[in-house]
C-alpha positions in Angstrom: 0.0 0.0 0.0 2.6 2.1 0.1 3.8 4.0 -3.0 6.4 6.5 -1.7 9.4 5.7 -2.9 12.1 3.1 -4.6 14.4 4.7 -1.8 12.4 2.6 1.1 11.4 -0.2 -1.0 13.0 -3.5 0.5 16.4 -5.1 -0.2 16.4 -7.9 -2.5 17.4 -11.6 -1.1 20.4 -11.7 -3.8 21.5 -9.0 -2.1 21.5 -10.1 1.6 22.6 -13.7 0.1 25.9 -11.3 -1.7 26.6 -9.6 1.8 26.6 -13.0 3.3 29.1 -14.4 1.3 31.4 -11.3 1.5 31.1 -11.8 5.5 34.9 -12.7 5.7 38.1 -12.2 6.2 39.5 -10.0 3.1 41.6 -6.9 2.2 39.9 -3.6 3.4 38.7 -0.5 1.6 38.7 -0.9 -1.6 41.7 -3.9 -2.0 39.1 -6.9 -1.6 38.2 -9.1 -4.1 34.8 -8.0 -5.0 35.7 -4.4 -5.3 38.9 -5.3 -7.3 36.7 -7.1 -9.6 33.9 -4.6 -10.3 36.3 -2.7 -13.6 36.2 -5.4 -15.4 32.5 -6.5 -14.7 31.5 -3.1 -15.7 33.8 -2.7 -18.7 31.9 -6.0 -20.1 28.6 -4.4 -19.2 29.3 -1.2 -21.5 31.4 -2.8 -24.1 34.3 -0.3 -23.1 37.0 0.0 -20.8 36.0 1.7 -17.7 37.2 2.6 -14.1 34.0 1.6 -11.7 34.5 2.9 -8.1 31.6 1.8 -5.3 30.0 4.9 -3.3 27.3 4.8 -0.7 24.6 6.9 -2.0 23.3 8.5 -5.1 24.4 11.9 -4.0 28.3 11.1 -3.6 28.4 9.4 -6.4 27.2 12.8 -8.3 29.1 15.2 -6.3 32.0 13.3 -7.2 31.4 13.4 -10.7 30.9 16.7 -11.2 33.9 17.5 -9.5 36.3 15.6 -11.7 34.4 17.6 -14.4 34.4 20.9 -12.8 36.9 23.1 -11.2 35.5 25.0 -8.5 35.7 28.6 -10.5 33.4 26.7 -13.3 29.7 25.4 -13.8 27.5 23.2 -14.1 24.2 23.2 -16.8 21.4 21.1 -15.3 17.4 21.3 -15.5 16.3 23.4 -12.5 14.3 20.7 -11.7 17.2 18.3 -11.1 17.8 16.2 -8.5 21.5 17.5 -7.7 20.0 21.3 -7.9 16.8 20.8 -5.3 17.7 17.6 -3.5 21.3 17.3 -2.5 21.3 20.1 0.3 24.2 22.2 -2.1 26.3 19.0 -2.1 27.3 19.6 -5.4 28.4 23.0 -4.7 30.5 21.8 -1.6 32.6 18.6 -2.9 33.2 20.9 -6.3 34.8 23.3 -3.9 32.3 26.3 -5.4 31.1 25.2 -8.7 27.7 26.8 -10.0 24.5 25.5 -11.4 23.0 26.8 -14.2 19.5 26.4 -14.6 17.8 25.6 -17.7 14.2 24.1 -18.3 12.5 21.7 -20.3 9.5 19.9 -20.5 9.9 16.1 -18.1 12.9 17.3 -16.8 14.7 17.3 -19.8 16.9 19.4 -21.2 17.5 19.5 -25.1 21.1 20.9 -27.1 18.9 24.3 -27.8 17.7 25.0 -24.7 22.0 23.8 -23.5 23.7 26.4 -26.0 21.0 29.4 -25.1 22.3 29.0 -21.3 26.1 28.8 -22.9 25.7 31.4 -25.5 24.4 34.0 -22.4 27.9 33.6 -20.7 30.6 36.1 -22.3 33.9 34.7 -22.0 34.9 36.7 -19.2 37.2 36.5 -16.3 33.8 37.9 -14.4 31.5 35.4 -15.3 31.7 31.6 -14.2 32.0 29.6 -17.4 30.8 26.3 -18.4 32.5 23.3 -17.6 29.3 20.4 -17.8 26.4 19.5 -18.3 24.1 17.2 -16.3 21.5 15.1 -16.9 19.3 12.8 -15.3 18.2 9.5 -17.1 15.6 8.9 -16.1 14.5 12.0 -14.9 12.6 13.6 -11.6 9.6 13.3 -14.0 10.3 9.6 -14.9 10.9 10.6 -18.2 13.5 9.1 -19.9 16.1 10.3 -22.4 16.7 8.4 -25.9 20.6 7.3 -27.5 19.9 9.7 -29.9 19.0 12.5 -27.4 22.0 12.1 -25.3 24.0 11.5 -28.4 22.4 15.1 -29.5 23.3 16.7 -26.1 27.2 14.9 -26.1 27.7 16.3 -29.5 27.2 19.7 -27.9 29.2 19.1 -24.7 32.1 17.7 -27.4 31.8 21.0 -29.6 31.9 23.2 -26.5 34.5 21.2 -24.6 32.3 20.5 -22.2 32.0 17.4 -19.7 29.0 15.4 -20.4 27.5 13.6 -16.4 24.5 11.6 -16.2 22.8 11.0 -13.2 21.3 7.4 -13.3 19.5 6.9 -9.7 17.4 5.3 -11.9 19.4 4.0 -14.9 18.3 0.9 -14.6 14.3 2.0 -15.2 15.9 4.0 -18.7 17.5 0.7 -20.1 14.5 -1.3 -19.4 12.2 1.2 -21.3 14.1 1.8 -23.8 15.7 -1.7 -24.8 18.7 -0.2 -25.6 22.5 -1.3 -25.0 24.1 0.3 -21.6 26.6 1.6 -23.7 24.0 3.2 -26.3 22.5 5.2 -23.7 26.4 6.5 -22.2 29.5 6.3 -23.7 28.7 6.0 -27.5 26.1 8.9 -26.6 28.8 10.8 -25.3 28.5 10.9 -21.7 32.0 10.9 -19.8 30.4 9.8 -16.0 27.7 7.9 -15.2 26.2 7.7 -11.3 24.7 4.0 -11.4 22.0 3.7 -9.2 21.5 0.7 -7.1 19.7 1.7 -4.0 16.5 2.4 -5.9 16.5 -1.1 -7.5 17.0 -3.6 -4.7 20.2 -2.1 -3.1 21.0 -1.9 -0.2 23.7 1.3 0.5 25.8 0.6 -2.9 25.5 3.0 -6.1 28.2 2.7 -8.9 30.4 5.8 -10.7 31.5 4.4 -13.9 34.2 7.1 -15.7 34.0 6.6 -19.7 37.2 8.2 -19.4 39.5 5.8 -17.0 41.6 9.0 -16.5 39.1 10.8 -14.6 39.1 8.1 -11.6 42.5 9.2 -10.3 41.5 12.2 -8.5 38.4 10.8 -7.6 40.0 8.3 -5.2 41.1 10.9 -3.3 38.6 13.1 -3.3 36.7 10.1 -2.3 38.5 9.3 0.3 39.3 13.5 1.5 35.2 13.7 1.7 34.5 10.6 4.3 33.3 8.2 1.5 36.3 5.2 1.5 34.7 2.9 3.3 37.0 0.6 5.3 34.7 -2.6 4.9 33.6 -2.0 0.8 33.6 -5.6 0.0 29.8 -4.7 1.2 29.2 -2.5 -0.8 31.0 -4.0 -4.0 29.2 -7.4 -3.2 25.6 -5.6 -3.1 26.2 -4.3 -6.8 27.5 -7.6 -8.4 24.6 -9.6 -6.9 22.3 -6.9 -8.6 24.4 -7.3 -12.1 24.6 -11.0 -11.8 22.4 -12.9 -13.8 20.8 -9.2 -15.6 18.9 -8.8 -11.9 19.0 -4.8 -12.5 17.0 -5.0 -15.3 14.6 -8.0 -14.3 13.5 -5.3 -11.1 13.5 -2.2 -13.5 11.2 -4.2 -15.9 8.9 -5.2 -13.0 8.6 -1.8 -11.5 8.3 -0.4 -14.8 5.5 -2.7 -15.8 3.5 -1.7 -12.4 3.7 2.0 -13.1 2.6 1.4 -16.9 -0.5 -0.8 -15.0 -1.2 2.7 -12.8 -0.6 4.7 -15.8 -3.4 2.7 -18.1 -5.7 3.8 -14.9 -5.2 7.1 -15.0 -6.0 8.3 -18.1 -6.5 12.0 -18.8 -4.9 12.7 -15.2 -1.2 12.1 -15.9 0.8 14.9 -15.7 4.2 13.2 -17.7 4.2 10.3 -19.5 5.1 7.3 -17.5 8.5 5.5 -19.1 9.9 4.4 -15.9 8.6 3.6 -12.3 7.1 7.3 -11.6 3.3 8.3 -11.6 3.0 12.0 -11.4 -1.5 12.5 -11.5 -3.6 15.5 -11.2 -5.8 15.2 -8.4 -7.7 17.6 -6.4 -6.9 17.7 -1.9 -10.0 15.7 -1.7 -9.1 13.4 -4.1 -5.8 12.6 -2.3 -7.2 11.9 0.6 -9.7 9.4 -0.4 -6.6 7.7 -2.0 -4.7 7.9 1.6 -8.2 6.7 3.2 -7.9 3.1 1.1 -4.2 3.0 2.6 -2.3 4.1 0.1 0.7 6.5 0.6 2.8 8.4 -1.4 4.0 12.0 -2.1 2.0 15.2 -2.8 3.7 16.6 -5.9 3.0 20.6 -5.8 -0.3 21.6 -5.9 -2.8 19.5 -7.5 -0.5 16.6 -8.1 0.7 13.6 -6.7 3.9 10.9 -7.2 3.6 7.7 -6.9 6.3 5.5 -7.2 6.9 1.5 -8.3 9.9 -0.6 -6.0 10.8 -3.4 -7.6 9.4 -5.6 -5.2 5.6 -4.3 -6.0 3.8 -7.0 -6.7 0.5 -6.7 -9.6 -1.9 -8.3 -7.1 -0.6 -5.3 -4.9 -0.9 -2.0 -7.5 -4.5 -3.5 -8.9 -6.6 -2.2 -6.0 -4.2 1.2 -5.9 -5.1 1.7 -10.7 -8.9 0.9 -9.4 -8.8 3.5 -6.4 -7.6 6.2 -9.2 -9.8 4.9 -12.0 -13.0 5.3 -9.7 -11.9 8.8 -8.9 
């Protein structure tokens, strides 16, 4: 009954079955076996070599991506609606030592190369302006919309002809690829993007998200800056362990798929009332106070979304049987 968020959904068995198995003896940090392993798991997963360091939340893992993109005299261009501009507290800011968001729009949360190069065409190239030194995008987004190859490949082309840094933020990577049907390395590297945060927490995780660098080089620095801001964590075979049990076997994608498919069943049910089109495991609806509360008065619970709308969001571990009764409550409305 309880439609909140992916971020209190339950951990998967896999996962508790993975931390059992790491429960011994090995090298600490990030020397173990299961963290030493994770490069080349990941560089097989995108068809590329990458560097893939473990991170315990969705935030570091963008904080530290943008700094190895940004000095702290630079900026940032992300949709003011993004996660890392009204959700992460000016963490951003902080581990990029000063860095500044710029703020573009863009309908689902998405930004497009036009609505990029108006933001970067406003900046003179002057020693009193910030300039330019990424982009960031979320995929999917805080709209549960998601971003095509070719979109990304249209916004890398951009960051490439303005020597630019091109991050995505993928809390909910996972819910993109399953939409879409696409490659992993369709939707990042051969679209461009130079970091991705790989979210695991959202999708049966327990306190493990990935940062994958398209560009190996970038990881160097990051390991200390890892380490400077708190986040080397002396026992990270746990947290290595928690993100191969999720890759093993295409688990990631088998959970994306089933929350996907259970916000498609809410979106069927809701007709007229969706604000965004649903291509993830997001439900944004119009509905009236009143209407809310009958919804909460059934049991269910999720987020009031501004005025006149509500999110309601598919874990993994929602079950059909479970989201029927919640698409009948909103159909009957």
């Amino acid at each position: 009954m309880r439609f909140f968020s992916d971020n209190a959904a339950p951990v998967h068995p896999a996962v508790f079955a993975a931390l059992e198995q790491a429960n011994t003896l090995d090298t600490a940090y990030d020397g173990d076996g299961w963290s030493r392993q994770l490069d080349a798991r990941f560089s097989d997963l995108f068809e590329a070599e990458v560097r893939a360091l473990w991170v315990p939340t969705g935030t570091s893992a963008n904080c530290l991506a943008l700094a190895a993109l940004c000095p702290p005299h630079g900026a940032v261009v992300c949709h003011r609606d993004a996660h890392i501009q009204n959700d992460e507290c000016g963490a951003p800011e902080f581990y990029t030592h000063g860095a500044k968001l710029l703020l573009g729009d863009g309908e689902g949360a998405k930004l497009t190369p036009d609505r990029i190069a108006a933001i970067l065409d406003a900046t003179r190239d002057d020693v009193h302006q910030v300039q330019p030194h990424a982009i960031s995008i979320t995929n999917a987004t805080e709209y549960g919309c998601v971003y095509t190859p070719n979109e990304v490949a249209a916004i890398g082309h951009l960051a490439r002809e303005r020597r630019l840094g091109l991050h995505m933020d993928g809390a909910r990577f996972a819910n993109a690829v399953a939409h879409l049907g696409c490659t992993p390395a369709d939707l990042t590297w051969r679209a461009g993007v130079d970091v991705l945060s790989f979210g695991f927490v959202k999708n049966g995780g327990m306190s493990a998200e990935a940062l994958i660098f398209f560009r190996p080089e970038l990881a160097a620095a990051t390991l200390y800056r890892r380490k400077r801001a708190g986040l080397l964590l002396s026992k990270g075979r746990y947290l290595a362990a928690q993100i191969h049990a999720l890759l093993d076997n295409d688990l990631w994608l088998d959970n994306a798929r089933a929350s996907n498919a259970g916000a498609t069943l809410l979106a069927q049910a809701a007709g007229d009332r969706l604000v965004h089109p649903v291509e993830a495991n997001e439900v944004f609806l119009r509905v009236t106070a009143a209407e809310a509360e009958k919804l909460r008065a059934k049991g269910f619970d999720f987020y009031d979304w501004g005025p006149g709308e509500a999110r309601l969001v598919i874990s993994w571990d929602h079950q059909p049987d479970a989201i029927r009764p919640l698409a009948e409550a909103i159909a009957g409305l």
